[in-house]
PDB file of C-alpha atoms in Angstrom:
ATOM      1  CA  MET A   1      16.168 -60.950 -59.136  1.00  0.00           C
ATOM      2  CA  SER A   2      14.808 -58.039 -57.168  1.00  0.00           C
ATOM      3  CA  TYR A   3      11.337 -58.110 -55.690  1.00  0.00           C
ATOM      4  CA  SER A   4       9.093 -56.070 -53.455  1.00  0.00           C
ATOM      5  CA  ALA A   5       8.154 -57.288 -50.000  1.00  0.00           C
ATOM      6  CA  THR A   6       6.077 -54.337 -48.959  1.00  0.00           C
ATOM      7  CA  ILE A   7       2.490 -53.954 -47.929  1.00  0.00           C
ATOM      8  CA  PHE A   8       1.747 -52.538 -51.368  1.00  0.00           C
ATOM      9  CA  SER A   9       2.352 -56.008 -52.816  1.00  0.00           C
ATOM     10  CA  ILE A  10       0.028 -57.459 -50.242  1.00  0.00           C
ATOM     11  CA  ALA A  11      -2.716 -55.118 -51.425  1.00  0.00           C
ATOM     12  CA  VAL A  12      -2.802 -56.874 -54.774  1.00  0.00           C
ATOM     13  CA  LEU A  13      -3.670 -60.233 -53.218  1.00  0.00           C
ATOM     14  CA  TRP A  14      -5.657 -59.115 -50.218  1.00  0.00           C
ATOM     15  CA  SER A  15      -8.387 -57.263 -52.119  1.00  0.00           C
ATOM     16  CA  SER A  16     -11.171 -58.794 -50.057  1.00  0.00           C
ATOM     17  CA  MET A  17      -9.800 -57.079 -46.965  1.00  0.00           C
ATOM     18  CA  VAL A  18      -9.945 -53.523 -48.317  1.00  0.00           C
ATOM     19  CA  SER A  19     -12.457 -51.086 -46.882  1.00  0.00           C
ATOM     20  CA  ASP A  20     -15.127 -49.395 -48.981  1.00  0.00           C
ATOM     21  CA  GLY A  21     -13.186 -46.127 -48.984  1.00  0.00           C
ATOM     22  CA  LEU A  22     -10.023 -47.750 -50.264  1.00  0.00           C
ATOM     23  CA  GLU A  23     -11.999 -49.688 -52.874  1.00  0.00           C
ATOM     24  CA  ARG A  24     -13.293 -46.397 -54.230  1.00  0.00           C
ATOM     25  CA  ALA A  25      -9.745 -45.034 -54.278  1.00  0.00           C
ATOM     26  CA  ALA A  26      -8.582 -48.100 -56.199  1.00  0.00           C
ATOM     27  CA  LEU A  27     -11.205 -47.447 -58.882  1.00  0.00           C
ATOM     28  CA  THR A  28     -10.037 -43.882 -59.479  1.00  0.00           C
ATOM     29  CA  SER A  29      -8.689 -43.575 -63.015  1.00  0.00           C
ATOM     30  CA  PRO A  30      -5.071 -42.436 -63.400  1.00  0.00           C
ATOM     31  CA  GLN A  31      -6.299 -39.317 -65.188  1.00  0.00           C
ATOM     32  CA  ALA A  32      -8.662 -38.391 -62.344  1.00  0.00           C
ATOM     33  CA  ALA A  33      -5.965 -39.126 -59.756  1.00  0.00           C
ATOM     34  CA  ALA A  34      -3.473 -36.949 -61.653  1.00  0.00           C
ATOM     35  CA  GLU A  35      -5.942 -34.084 -61.714  1.00  0.00           C
ATOM     36  CA  GLN A  36      -6.611 -34.463 -57.988  1.00  0.00           C
ATOM     37  CA  ILE A  37      -2.875 -34.418 -57.288  1.00  0.00           C
ATOM     38  CA  THR A  38      -2.431 -31.104 -59.121  1.00  0.00           C
ATOM     39  CA  GLN A  39      -5.132 -29.688 -56.852  1.00  0.00           C
ATOM     40  CA  CYS A  40      -2.676 -30.273 -54.004  1.00  0.00           C
ATOM     41  CA  GLY A  41      -0.604 -27.459 -55.540  1.00  0.00           C
ATOM     42  CA  THR A  42       1.985 -29.557 -57.352  1.00  0.00           C
ATOM     43  CA  GLY A  43       3.289 -29.069 -60.845  1.00  0.00           C
ATOM     44  CA  ALA A  44       2.087 -31.202 -63.746  1.00  0.00           C
ATOM     45  CA  VAL A  45       1.593 -34.946 -63.342  1.00  0.00           C
ATOM     46  CA  ASP A  46       2.761 -37.294 -66.101  1.00  0.00           C
ATOM     47  CA  ILE A  47       1.008 -40.649 -66.513  1.00  0.00           C
ATOM     48  CA  ARG A  48       2.828 -43.677 -67.840  1.00  0.00           C
ATOM     49  CA  TYR A  49       2.128 -47.379 -67.922  1.00  0.00           C
ATOM     50  CA  ASP A  50       4.820 -49.586 -66.401  1.00  0.00           C
ATOM     51  CA  ASP A  51       4.921 -52.955 -68.161  1.00  0.00           C
ATOM     52  CA  LEU A  52       6.874 -54.585 -65.347  1.00  0.00           C
ATOM     53  CA  LEU A  53       4.483 -53.451 -62.618  1.00  0.00           C
ATOM     54  CA  GLN A  54       1.487 -53.798 -64.946  1.00  0.00           C
ATOM     55  CA  SER A  55       0.070 -50.590 -63.531  1.00  0.00           C
ATOM     56  CA  TYR A  56       0.030 -46.850 -64.085  1.00  0.00           C
ATOM     57  CA  VAL A  57       2.640 -44.620 -62.483  1.00  0.00           C
ATOM     58  CA  LEU A  58       1.923 -40.971 -61.712  1.00  0.00           C
ATOM     59  CA  SER A  59       5.093 -38.925 -62.009  1.00  0.00           C
ATOM     60  CA  VAL A  60       4.630 -35.708 -60.024  1.00  0.00           C
ATOM     61  CA  ARG A  61       6.653 -32.610 -60.873  1.00  0.00           C
ATOM     62  CA  ASP A  62       7.559 -29.810 -58.498  1.00  0.00           C
ATOM     63  CA  ALA A  63       6.090 -31.224 -55.285  1.00  0.00           C
ATOM     64  CA  THR A  64       6.994 -30.115 -51.784  1.00  0.00           C
ATOM     65  CA  GLU A  65       7.212 -32.065 -48.551  1.00  0.00           C
ATOM     66  CA  ALA A  66       4.159 -30.213 -47.225  1.00  0.00           C
ATOM     67  CA  GLN A  67       2.092 -31.624 -50.111  1.00  0.00           C
ATOM     68  CA  LEU A  68       2.960 -35.294 -49.603  1.00  0.00           C
ATOM     69  CA  ARG A  69      -0.069 -36.294 -47.530  1.00  0.00           C
ATOM     70  CA  CYS A  70      -2.413 -34.602 -49.975  1.00  0.00           C
ATOM     71  CA  ILE A  71      -0.681 -36.346 -52.890  1.00  0.00           C
ATOM     72  CA  GLU A  72      -0.944 -39.724 -51.185  1.00  0.00           C
ATOM     73  CA  THR A  73      -4.687 -39.322 -50.635  1.00  0.00           C
ATOM     74  CA  ALA A  74      -5.308 -38.008 -54.151  1.00  0.00           C
ATOM     75  CA  ALA A  75      -3.355 -40.843 -55.826  1.00  0.00           C
ATOM     76  CA  GLY A  76      -5.556 -43.652 -54.535  1.00  0.00           C
ATOM     77  CA  TYR A  77      -3.733 -46.940 -55.167  1.00  0.00           C
ATOM     78  CA  HIS A  78      -1.758 -45.638 -58.131  1.00  0.00           C
ATOM     79  CA  ASP A  79       2.022 -45.712 -57.874  1.00  0.00           C
ATOM     80  CA  VAL A  80       3.540 -42.286 -57.396  1.00  0.00           C
ATOM     81  CA  GLU A  81       6.965 -41.129 -58.550  1.00  0.00           C
ATOM     82  CA  LEU A  82       8.471 -38.021 -56.936  1.00  0.00           C
ATOM     83  CA  GLN A  83      11.796 -36.254 -56.752  1.00  0.00           C
ATOM     84  CA  PRO A  84      14.326 -38.595 -55.071  1.00  0.00           C
ATOM     85  CA  GLU A  85      14.558 -36.403 -51.988  1.00  0.00           C
ATOM     86  CA  LEU A  86      10.786 -36.745 -51.408  1.00  0.00           C
ATOM     87  CA  GLN A  87      10.174 -40.360 -52.444  1.00  0.00           C
ATOM     88  CA  LYS A  88      11.234 -41.977 -49.176  1.00  0.00           C
ATOM     89  CA  ALA A  89       9.073 -39.674 -47.064  1.00  0.00           C
ATOM     90  CA  PHE A  90       6.103 -40.337 -49.349  1.00  0.00           C
ATOM     91  CA  ASP A  91       6.611 -44.101 -49.170  1.00  0.00           C
ATOM     92  CA  GLU A  92       6.741 -43.926 -45.375  1.00  0.00           C
ATOM     93  CA  ILE A  93       3.447 -42.001 -45.259  1.00  0.00           C
ATOM     94  CA  ARG A  94       1.785 -44.552 -47.529  1.00  0.00           C
ATOM     95  CA  ALA A  95       3.216 -47.520 -45.644  1.00  0.00           C
ATOM     96  CA  ALA A  96       1.975 -46.206 -42.293  1.00  0.00           C
ATOM     97  CA  LYS A  97      -1.506 -45.595 -43.705  1.00  0.00           C
ATOM     98  CA  TYR A  98      -1.934 -49.021 -45.264  1.00  0.00           C
ATOM     99  CA  SER A  99      -0.321 -50.804 -42.348  1.00  0.00           C
ATOM    100  CA  ALA A 100      -3.001 -49.414 -40.037  1.00  0.00           C
ATOM    101  CA  VAL A 101      -5.776 -50.317 -42.491  1.00  0.00           C
ATOM    102  CA  TYR A 102      -4.554 -53.876 -42.940  1.00  0.00           C
ATOM    103  CA  GLN A 103      -4.081 -54.329 -39.208  1.00  0.00           C
ATOM    104  CA  ASP A 104      -7.710 -53.343 -38.557  1.00  0.00           C
ATOM    105  CA  HIS A 105      -8.991 -55.639 -41.303  1.00  0.00           C
ATOM    106  CA  ALA A 106      -6.778 -58.473 -40.137  1.00  0.00           C
ATOM    107  CA  VAL A 107      -8.217 -58.264 -36.634  1.00  0.00           C
ATOM    108  CA  ASP A 108     -11.774 -58.151 -38.009  1.00  0.00           C
ATOM    109  CA  TRP A 109     -11.176 -61.066 -40.392  1.00  0.00           C
ATOM    110  CA  LEU A 110      -9.633 -63.297 -37.737  1.00  0.00           C
ATOM    111  CA  SER A 111     -12.176 -62.310 -35.074  1.00  0.00           C
ATOM    112  CA  SER A 112     -15.085 -63.173 -37.366  1.00  0.00           C
ATOM    113  CA  ARG A 113     -13.692 -66.713 -37.591  1.00  0.00           C
ATOM    114  CA  ASP A 114     -12.799 -67.014 -33.887  1.00  0.00           C
ATOM    115  CA  LEU A 115      -9.108 -67.229 -34.818  1.00  0.00           C
ATOM    116  CA  LEU A 116      -7.696 -64.025 -33.343  1.00  0.00           C
ATOM    117  CA  ASP A 117      -6.653 -65.551 -30.011  1.00  0.00           C
ATOM    118  CA  LYS A 118      -5.098 -68.525 -31.806  1.00  0.00           C
ATOM    119  CA  VAL A 119      -2.703 -66.621 -34.078  1.00  0.00           C
ATOM    120  CA  PRO A 120       0.851 -68.034 -33.793  1.00  0.00           C
ATOM    121  CA  LYS A 121       3.230 -65.779 -31.864  1.00  0.00           C
ATOM    122  CA  PHE A 122       6.189 -64.206 -33.625  1.00  0.00           C
ATOM    123  CA  ARG A 123       9.039 -62.264 -32.023  1.00  0.00           C
ATOM    124  CA  ALA A 124      11.442 -60.553 -34.422  1.00  0.00           C
ATOM    125  CA  GLY A 125      15.009 -61.683 -33.881  1.00  0.00           C
ATOM    126  CA  VAL A 126      13.890 -64.534 -31.610  1.00  0.00           C
ATOM    127  CA  THR A 127      11.405 -66.723 -33.500  1.00  0.00           C
ATOM    128  CA  ASP A 128      12.812 -68.896 -36.281  1.00  0.00           C
ATOM    129  CA  GLU A 129      11.253 -67.499 -39.470  1.00  0.00           C
ATOM    130  CA  VAL A 130      11.177 -70.768 -41.408  1.00  0.00           C
ATOM    131  CA  ALA A 131       9.515 -72.604 -38.532  1.00  0.00           C
ATOM    132  CA  PHE A 132       7.057 -69.764 -38.076  1.00  0.00           C
ATOM    133  CA  SER A 133       6.134 -69.730 -41.779  1.00  0.00           C
ATOM    134  CA  ARG A 134       5.317 -73.441 -41.593  1.00  0.00           C
ATOM    135  CA  GLU A 135       3.237 -72.816 -38.480  1.00  0.00           C
ATOM    136  CA  MET A 136       1.319 -70.125 -40.366  1.00  0.00           C
ATOM    137  CA  GLU A 137       0.616 -72.519 -43.214  1.00  0.00           C
ATOM    138  CA  MET A 138      -0.731 -75.126 -40.817  1.00  0.00           C
ATOM    139  CA  PHE A 139      -2.807 -72.473 -39.051  1.00  0.00           C
ATOM    140  CA  CYS A 140      -4.375 -71.418 -42.361  1.00  0.00           C
ATOM    141  CA  GLY A 141      -5.303 -74.938 -43.440  1.00  0.00           C
ATOM    142  CA  PRO A 142      -4.476 -77.415 -46.204  1.00  0.00           C
ATOM    143  CA  ALA A 143      -4.904 -74.914 -49.055  1.00  0.00           C
ATOM    144  CA  ALA A 144      -2.062 -72.817 -47.601  1.00  0.00           C
ATOM    145  CA  LYS A 145       0.451 -75.680 -47.598  1.00  0.00           C
ATOM    146  CA  GLY A 146       3.668 -74.653 -49.379  1.00  0.00           C
ATOM    147  CA  ALA A 147       2.653 -70.992 -49.688  1.00  0.00           C
ATOM    148  CA  LEU A 148       5.753 -69.743 -47.877  1.00  0.00           C
ATOM    149  CA  GLN A 149       8.246 -72.367 -49.041  1.00  0.00           C
ATOM    150  CA  SER A 150      10.381 -71.218 -51.951  1.00  0.00           C
ATOM    151  CA  GLU A 151      13.861 -70.040 -52.873  1.00  0.00           C
ATOM    152  CA  TYR A 152      12.792 -66.497 -51.964  1.00  0.00           C
ATOM    153  CA  GLY A 153      12.508 -67.279 -48.278  1.00  0.00           C
ATOM    154  CA  PRO A 154       9.748 -67.611 -45.671  1.00  0.00           C
ATOM    155  CA  ARG A 155       8.580 -63.993 -45.943  1.00  0.00           C
ATOM    156  CA  THR A 156       7.637 -64.309 -49.625  1.00  0.00           C
ATOM    157  CA  ILE A 157       4.587 -66.061 -51.011  1.00  0.00           C
ATOM    158  CA  SER A 158       5.852 -68.802 -53.302  1.00  0.00           C
ATOM    159  CA  PRO A 159       5.438 -68.082 -57.031  1.00  0.00           C
ATOM    160  CA  GLU A 160       5.051 -71.829 -57.599  1.00  0.00           C
ATOM    161  CA  TRP A 161       2.218 -71.979 -55.057  1.00  0.00           C
ATOM    162  CA  LEU A 162       0.496 -68.996 -56.673  1.00  0.00           C
ATOM    163  CA  ARG A 163       0.764 -70.551 -60.139  1.00  0.00           C
ATOM    164  CA  LYS A 164      -1.200 -73.562 -58.907  1.00  0.00           C
ATOM    165  CA  ILE A 165      -4.199 -71.417 -57.976  1.00  0.00           C
ATOM    166  CA  PRO A 166      -6.842 -71.613 -60.739  1.00  0.00           C
ATOM    167  CA  LEU A 167      -8.484 -68.531 -62.200  1.00  0.00           C
ATOM    168  CA  PRO A 168     -10.905 -67.603 -60.860  1.00  0.00           C
ATOM    169  CA  PRO A 169      -9.571 -68.771 -57.480  1.00  0.00           C
ATOM    170  CA  ARG A 170     -11.533 -71.330 -55.517  1.00  0.00           C
ATOM    171  CA  ALA A 171     -13.109 -70.278 -52.213  1.00  0.00           C
ATOM    172  CA  GLU A 172     -10.473 -72.218 -50.285  1.00  0.00           C
ATOM    173  CA  ASP A 173      -7.680 -70.389 -52.137  1.00  0.00           C
ATOM    174  CA  ASP A 174      -9.179 -66.993 -51.313  1.00  0.00           C
ATOM    175  CA  GLU A 175      -9.541 -68.101 -47.707  1.00  0.00           C
ATOM    176  CA  ALA A 176      -5.938 -69.323 -47.538  1.00  0.00           C
ATOM    177  CA  ILE A 177      -4.538 -66.079 -48.969  1.00  0.00           C
ATOM    178  CA  SER A 178      -6.680 -63.932 -46.679  1.00  0.00           C
ATOM    179  CA  CYS A 179      -5.708 -66.052 -43.688  1.00  0.00           C
ATOM    180  CA  LEU A 180      -2.001 -65.768 -44.454  1.00  0.00           C
ATOM    181  CA  MET A 181      -2.245 -61.996 -44.918  1.00  0.00           C
ATOM    182  CA  ALA A 182      -4.328 -61.470 -41.781  1.00  0.00           C
ATOM    183  CA  THR A 183      -2.173 -63.745 -39.650  1.00  0.00           C
ATOM    184  CA  ALA A 184       1.044 -62.134 -40.854  1.00  0.00           C
ATOM    185  CA  SER A 185      -0.339 -58.663 -40.162  1.00  0.00           C
ATOM    186  CA  VAL A 186      -1.456 -59.468 -36.614  1.00  0.00           C
ATOM    187  CA  ALA A 187       1.737 -61.380 -35.864  1.00  0.00           C
ATOM    188  CA  GLY A 188       3.978 -58.617 -37.216  1.00  0.00           C
ATOM    189  CA  PHE A 189       5.499 -60.908 -39.858  1.00  0.00           C
ATOM    190  CA  GLU A 190       5.757 -58.870 -43.080  1.00  0.00           C
ATOM    191  CA  LEU A 191       4.967 -60.793 -46.257  1.00  0.00           C
ATOM    192  CA  GLY A 192       5.477 -59.999 -49.905  1.00  0.00           C
ATOM    193  CA  PHE A 193       5.304 -61.774 -53.238  1.00  0.00           C
ATOM    194  CA  ILE A 194       7.046 -61.807 -56.589  1.00  0.00           C
ATOM    195  CA  GLY A 195       4.963 -59.552 -58.850  1.00  0.00           C
ATOM    196  CA  ASN A 196       4.864 -60.712 -62.478  1.00  0.00           C
ATOM    197  CA  GLU A 197       7.023 -63.710 -61.685  1.00  0.00           C
ATOM    198  CA  ALA A 198       4.092 -65.295 -59.904  1.00  0.00           C
ATOM    199  CA  PHE A 199       1.925 -65.227 -62.998  1.00  0.00           C
ATOM    200  CA  ALA A 200       4.490 -65.868 -65.729  1.00  0.00           C
ATOM    201  CA  GLU A 201       3.535 -68.159 -68.615  1.00  0.00           C
TER     202      GLU A 201
END
């Protein structure tokens, strides 16, 4: 099974960490976002609903590399589909933008709880990832136990753990998720989760 382990997946869970500006972008309708994208000078924008992603995808025609930053801003949180030769560059622009946003919010979230100086240290290629994931769980408290223990590895939030969270989530579940996201961001330990798999019947 393929799955996404990018910061875009994290955005779905870490909604409480998003700034006011990004919240407004998230509320932009796909139709309004499509219209804003065409104002960047692109060709027409097709809107389709992706059942697997459970979200709208904006398919942009006739874009140029010079328009990518404008397109990214205009799209809000909506997924964007471009010509193959432009998709990677667009994804890199979006990843850099959200990485910076999440890093700032992670620092603020941890600082407000006097946890920033206590974040476990991770060194890529040196620190054992499984051991570090368990350390993160302990750092984030009892509600986070088992969150990073599944067949998908220590960098993926366990679908089984997610399924156990009631709807609406309890305060301790929100806190555990936010703690894991913030800690991972500050430590430089990228996390993802299995999209629909996590909420399957």
